Each structure stands twice: as C-alpha cells, then as structure tokens.
Amino acid sequence: MAKKKKEEEAAPGAPAWMATFSDLMNLLLCFFVLLFSMATIEEDKFEAVAASLAQAFSVFSGGAQAIGDGMLISNGVSQLNELSEYVSSMGLTAEGEMDNAMDEFKEEQTKESEELAEKINEAVVEQNLEEEIDVDFTSQYVLLTMNGALLFDSGRDVLKEEAYPVLQKVGEILERYATNVIEVEGHTDNVPIHNSRFASNDELSSFRALAMFHYLVENTNLDPALIKHSGRGEYIPVTDNGTPEGRAKNRRVEIKIYHDLSM
C-alpha cells in the first residue's frame, strides 16, 4: 500500500490551485474586454483621426470629415442616406458629361456631312445633274435621290438605256469616295404589284437596288465589299401617296454615302 501511495504522489500534473488561478485570470480578462468595448470614444480624438484620413483619402468635397455637417458614426443611418444622394449626384454628373460629349460628337458628325454634301453638290452641278439628283444629308451620310421613272419602266427592275449617261456621271462622282461605305436603297409607292416576276413591292424595290448595285460594280472601280443594297418597299415614303405626283416621288432610288465619323 505504501508503494502505491508513493506512485500517486509522484504522478505528473499541475497543482490544484493553478487551475483555479487560471480560471480567475480568464474571468478578469473577459471583464476588462467588456469594459473596453463599452467605453465611449472621445469625439475630439475621433474627429482628429477622421480629418487625417479625409486628407489622405479624400472622397468628400472641401476636405470634409463626413457627409453632411460633421455628423459622426453615431448617426450612421443618416450618413448612409446622404451617401446615396452623393453617389446619385455623381452619377447624374457623369451622365450629363456623357450627354454633352455625345451632343458634341453629333455636331461634329453633322459638320462632316455638311462639308461632304457641299462637295458632292458641286460635283452634281459640274455634271449638270441638278434635275436628276437631289442632294441632302443627315449626321450619318450624304443622300443622293434619283427618280425611279428615270431609271426603270413601271413594274420592272431593268435599268433603262436612256438612264445610262446619268448613271455614268453618278458613278464618276461616287468614285471620288471609293473608300466610303455606299448604300443603295430601292423604294416604291403603296400601289400593290403582282405580276409574273414580282409578288410585292418589297421584291420590286429589292431587285431595283440590286440592279443599281450590279451597274456600279460592273462600270466603276468601287469596291463591292463597301456597297450595300436593300429594298425598302413602300414603307418609307417621302410624301403622300394620295396623289400621282406623290407616288412618283416615292418611287425612287436612294444612294447614301457614309463619312468617316458615321457610327
């Protein structure tokens, strides 16, 4: 028995009082942490720190320390509301600047079109084509409009032989802008068509535009890759279809010459 008791006394392990002492230290540590977390931050020190941060990473105007009149984190909800207004105002400012930039670019486009239209109009006058071609422009392109009766017989998509002298001169004008994108559009009036070749005005206008495309490709040095063609049918009239004169104006071929600033 004596031998067993001696072995128990020699067994390793911390003294009993040390476990109690450790528990007490843990409780004291938690107590002081709790006191520290409940402590009040002095406003003057907080404002000094906030001012330093505002100068180093200023996102507020005039070196302000907070959004509003010096509000602190204690009323953070109000700051969040004003932050939303601040961000919104920044967005509106950026949007306004973008709108101004777009307006300026649009003005530049229009100026470019106007200058190009003046040059083309001079060429039209030189070629004595004032009676056959109307020149107009938008911010995107210069528009040449030719009367359909000059180019095609009624209901047909074959170019008239008497139109060739005019088309030759038009081709010479277009060759001056061989690097520009050119678009040929066919237009009709709203009188329904249905014959052995065309089932609708859509088909007629498309084939007329295609006939113009083929002429330009075969008789000029224009790059076919830069020439587009399409039929717009009766859907974009330039005047009322209620009169013969109006329908005659709506039967037309338009040639659009795009400039470098076209989007």
Coordinates of C-alpha atoms in Angstrom, one line a residue:
M1 CA 0.0 0.0 0.0
A2 CA 2.8 2.3 0.8
K3 CA 4.4 1.7 -2.6
K4 CA 1.1 2.6 -4.4
K5 CA 0.6 5.9 -2.5
K6 CA 4.1 6.9 -3.4
E7 CA 3.5 6.4 -7.1
E8 CA 0.3 8.5 -6.9
E9 CA 2.2 11.4 -5.3
A10 CA 4.9 11.2 -7.9
A11 CA 2.4 11.3 -10.8
P12 CA 2.9 14.3 -13.1
G13 CA 0.3 17.2 -13.3
A14 CA -0.4 20.9 -12.3
P15 CA -1.2 21.7 -8.7
A16 CA -4.9 22.2 -8.0
W17 CA -4.5 25.9 -7.1
M18 CA -3.1 26.7 -10.6
A19 CA -6.4 25.6 -12.3
T20 CA -8.4 27.9 -10.1
F21 CA -5.9 30.8 -10.7
S22 CA -6.2 30.3 -14.5
D23 CA -10.0 30.5 -14.3
L24 CA -9.8 33.7 -12.4
M25 CA -7.4 35.3 -14.9
N26 CA -9.7 34.3 -17.8
L27 CA -12.7 35.9 -16.0
L28 CA -10.7 39.1 -15.3
L29 CA -9.6 39.3 -19.0
C30 CA -13.2 38.9 -20.1
F31 CA -14.3 41.6 -17.7
F32 CA -11.7 44.2 -18.9
V33 CA -12.6 43.4 -22.5
L34 CA -16.2 44.0 -21.8
L35 CA -15.4 47.3 -20.1
F36 CA -13.2 48.4 -23.1
S37 CA -16.0 47.5 -25.5
M38 CA -18.4 49.7 -23.6
A39 CA -16.1 52.6 -23.4
T40 CA -17.0 55.9 -25.2
I41 CA -14.7 57.2 -27.9
E42 CA -13.8 60.9 -27.3
E43 CA -15.3 62.9 -30.1
D44 CA -12.3 65.3 -30.4
K45 CA -9.9 62.4 -30.9
F46 CA -12.2 60.7 -33.3
E47 CA -12.6 63.9 -35.4
A48 CA -8.8 64.4 -35.5
V49 CA -8.4 60.9 -36.8
A50 CA -11.2 61.4 -39.3
A51 CA -9.7 64.7 -40.5
S52 CA -6.4 62.9 -41.1
L53 CA -8.0 60.1 -43.1
A54 CA -10.1 62.6 -45.1
Q55 CA -7.0 64.5 -46.1
A56 CA -5.1 61.3 -47.1
F57 CA -8.1 59.6 -48.8
S58 CA -10.4 62.4 -49.6
V59 CA -13.7 61.4 -51.3
F60 CA -15.6 64.3 -49.7
S61 CA -15.6 67.9 -51.1
G62 CA -13.5 70.5 -49.3
G63 CA -11.8 68.0 -47.0
A64 CA -15.0 67.3 -45.1
Q65 CA -14.7 64.6 -42.5
A66 CA -18.2 63.2 -43.1
I67 CA -21.1 63.6 -45.4
G68 CA -23.3 66.4 -44.0
D69 CA -22.4 68.9 -41.3
G70 CA -19.8 66.9 -39.3
M71 CA -22.0 64.0 -38.4
L72 CA -20.3 61.1 -36.7
I73 CA -20.7 57.4 -37.0
S74 CA -23.2 57.5 -34.1
N75 CA -25.9 58.7 -36.6
G76 CA -24.6 56.4 -39.4
V77 CA -28.1 55.8 -40.8
S78 CA -28.4 59.4 -41.8
Q79 CA -24.9 59.3 -43.4
L80 CA -25.9 56.3 -45.4
N81 CA -28.9 58.2 -46.8
E82 CA -26.7 61.2 -47.7
L83 CA -24.1 58.9 -49.2
S84 CA -26.8 57.5 -51.5
E85 CA -27.6 61.1 -52.6
Y86 CA -23.9 61.9 -53.0
V87 CA -23.4 58.8 -55.2
S88 CA -26.6 59.6 -57.2
S89 CA -25.4 63.2 -57.8
M90 CA -22.1 61.8 -59.0
G91 CA -23.9 59.5 -61.4
L92 CA -26.0 62.4 -62.7
T93 CA -22.9 64.5 -63.3
A94 CA -21.2 61.7 -65.2
E95 CA -24.4 61.1 -67.2
G96 CA -24.6 64.8 -68.0
E97 CA -21.0 64.9 -69.1
M98 CA -21.7 61.8 -71.4
D99 CA -24.7 63.6 -72.9
N100 CA -22.6 66.7 -73.6
A101 CA -19.9 64.6 -75.2
M102 CA -22.5 62.8 -77.4
D103 CA -24.0 66.2 -78.4
E104 CA -20.6 67.5 -79.4
F105 CA -19.9 64.3 -81.4
K106 CA -23.2 64.6 -83.1
E107 CA -22.4 68.2 -84.1
E108 CA -19.0 67.0 -85.5
Q109 CA -20.9 64.3 -87.5
T110 CA -23.3 66.9 -88.9
K111 CA -20.5 69.2 -89.8
E112 CA -18.7 66.4 -91.6
S113 CA -21.8 65.5 -93.5
E114 CA -22.5 69.1 -94.4
E115 CA -18.9 69.6 -95.8
L116 CA -19.2 66.3 -97.8
A117 CA -22.6 67.3 -99.1
E118 CA -21.2 70.6 -100.4
K119 CA -18.5 68.8 -102.3
I120 CA -20.9 66.3 -103.8
N121 CA -23.4 69.0 -104.7
E122 CA -20.6 70.9 -106.5
A123 CA -19.9 67.7 -108.5
V124 CA -23.6 67.3 -109.3
V125 CA -23.7 70.9 -110.7
E126 CA -20.5 70.2 -112.7
Q127 CA -22.1 67.2 -114.3
N128 CA -25.4 69.1 -115.0
L129 CA -27.4 66.6 -112.9
E130 CA -29.4 69.1 -110.8
E131 CA -32.6 68.0 -112.5
E132 CA -32.0 64.3 -112.0
I133 CA -30.5 64.2 -108.5
D134 CA -31.4 65.7 -105.2
V135 CA -28.7 66.1 -102.6
D136 CA -29.4 66.1 -98.9
F137 CA -27.6 65.0 -95.7
T138 CA -28.0 63.7 -92.2
S139 CA -25.4 63.4 -89.4
Q140 CA -24.5 60.0 -90.8
Y141 CA -24.4 60.3 -94.5
V142 CA -25.0 62.3 -97.7
L143 CA -28.1 61.3 -99.6
L144 CA -28.5 61.3 -103.4
T145 CA -32.1 60.7 -104.5
M146 CA -32.9 59.7 -108.1
N147 CA -36.5 59.4 -109.5
G148 CA -37.5 55.9 -110.2
A149 CA -39.1 56.8 -113.5
L150 CA -35.8 58.0 -114.8
L151 CA -34.2 54.6 -114.1
F152 CA -36.9 52.0 -114.6
D153 CA -40.1 51.3 -116.5
S154 CA -43.2 50.7 -114.4
G155 CA -43.1 47.4 -112.7
R156 CA -39.6 46.5 -114.0
D157 CA -36.2 46.2 -112.5
V158 CA -34.1 46.6 -115.7
L159 CA -32.3 49.9 -116.0
K160 CA -33.4 52.0 -118.9
E161 CA -30.9 52.6 -121.7
E162 CA -31.6 56.3 -121.6
A163 CA -30.5 56.3 -117.9
Y164 CA -27.0 55.2 -118.7
P165 CA -25.5 58.6 -119.4
V166 CA -26.8 59.8 -116.0
L167 CA -25.6 56.7 -114.2
Q168 CA -22.2 57.1 -115.7
K169 CA -21.9 60.5 -114.3
V170 CA -23.2 59.3 -110.9
G171 CA -20.5 56.6 -111.0
E172 CA -17.8 59.1 -111.6
I173 CA -19.0 61.1 -108.6
L174 CA -19.1 58.0 -106.4
E175 CA -15.6 57.0 -107.5
R176 CA -14.3 60.1 -105.7
Y177 CA -15.4 58.5 -102.5
A178 CA -14.4 54.9 -103.2
T179 CA -13.2 54.3 -99.6
N180 CA -16.5 55.3 -98.1
V181 CA -19.3 52.9 -97.4
I182 CA -22.1 53.3 -100.0
E183 CA -25.6 52.1 -99.6
V184 CA -28.2 51.7 -102.4
E185 CA -31.9 51.6 -101.4
G186 CA -34.9 50.9 -103.6
H187 CA -38.3 52.5 -102.7
T188 CA -41.8 52.2 -104.2
D189 CA -45.2 53.7 -103.8
N190 CA -48.0 51.9 -102.0
V191 CA -49.9 50.7 -105.1
P192 CA -49.9 46.9 -104.8
I193 CA -48.0 45.0 -107.5
H194 CA -48.4 41.4 -108.5
N195 CA -47.1 40.1 -111.8
S196 CA -45.2 37.1 -113.1
R197 CA -41.9 38.3 -111.7
F198 CA -42.7 40.2 -108.5
A199 CA -45.2 39.2 -105.8
S200 CA -44.9 42.5 -103.9
N201 CA -43.4 45.9 -103.8
D202 CA -40.8 44.5 -101.4
E203 CA -39.4 42.3 -104.1
L204 CA -39.6 45.0 -106.8
S205 CA -37.6 47.5 -104.6
S206 CA -35.0 44.9 -103.7
F207 CA -34.4 43.9 -107.3
R208 CA -34.1 47.6 -108.4
A209 CA -31.5 48.2 -105.7
L210 CA -29.7 45.1 -106.9
A211 CA -29.7 46.3 -110.5
M212 CA -28.1 49.5 -109.4
F213 CA -25.5 47.6 -107.4
H214 CA -24.6 45.4 -110.4
Y215 CA -24.3 48.6 -112.6
L216 CA -21.8 50.2 -110.1
V217 CA -19.8 47.1 -109.7
E218 CA -19.5 46.5 -113.5
N219 CA -18.9 50.1 -114.6
T220 CA -16.9 51.7 -111.8
N221 CA -13.8 50.9 -109.7
L222 CA -15.9 50.9 -106.5
D223 CA -15.2 48.0 -104.1
P224 CA -18.2 45.7 -103.9
A225 CA -17.4 45.0 -100.3
L226 CA -18.2 48.6 -99.5
I227 CA -21.5 48.8 -101.3
K228 CA -24.7 47.7 -99.6
H229 CA -28.1 47.3 -101.3
S230 CA -31.6 46.8 -99.9
G231 CA -35.2 47.1 -100.9
R232 CA -37.4 49.2 -98.5
G233 CA -40.7 48.7 -100.4
E234 CA -43.4 51.2 -99.7
Y235 CA -42.6 51.7 -96.0
I236 CA -40.6 54.9 -96.1
P237 CA -42.5 57.4 -98.3
V238 CA -41.1 60.9 -98.6
T239 CA -44.5 62.4 -99.4
D240 CA -48.2 61.5 -99.5
N241 CA -49.2 58.5 -101.7
G242 CA -52.6 60.0 -102.3
T243 CA -51.7 61.8 -105.5
P244 CA -49.9 60.7 -108.7
E245 CA -47.2 63.3 -108.1
G246 CA -46.7 62.0 -104.6
R247 CA -46.5 58.4 -105.7
A248 CA -44.0 59.4 -108.4
K249 CA -41.7 60.9 -105.8
N250 CA -41.9 57.9 -103.6
R251 CA -40.8 55.6 -106.5
R252 CA -37.1 56.4 -106.1
V253 CA -33.6 55.1 -105.6
E254 CA -31.5 56.5 -102.8
I255 CA -27.7 56.4 -102.6
K256 CA -26.2 57.0 -99.2
I257 CA -22.5 58.0 -98.9
Y258 CA -21.3 57.5 -95.3
H259 CA -18.4 59.5 -94.0
D260 CA -15.6 58.6 -91.6
L261 CA -17.5 59.8 -88.4
S262 CA -20.5 57.6 -89.1
M263 CA -21.3 55.3 -86.3

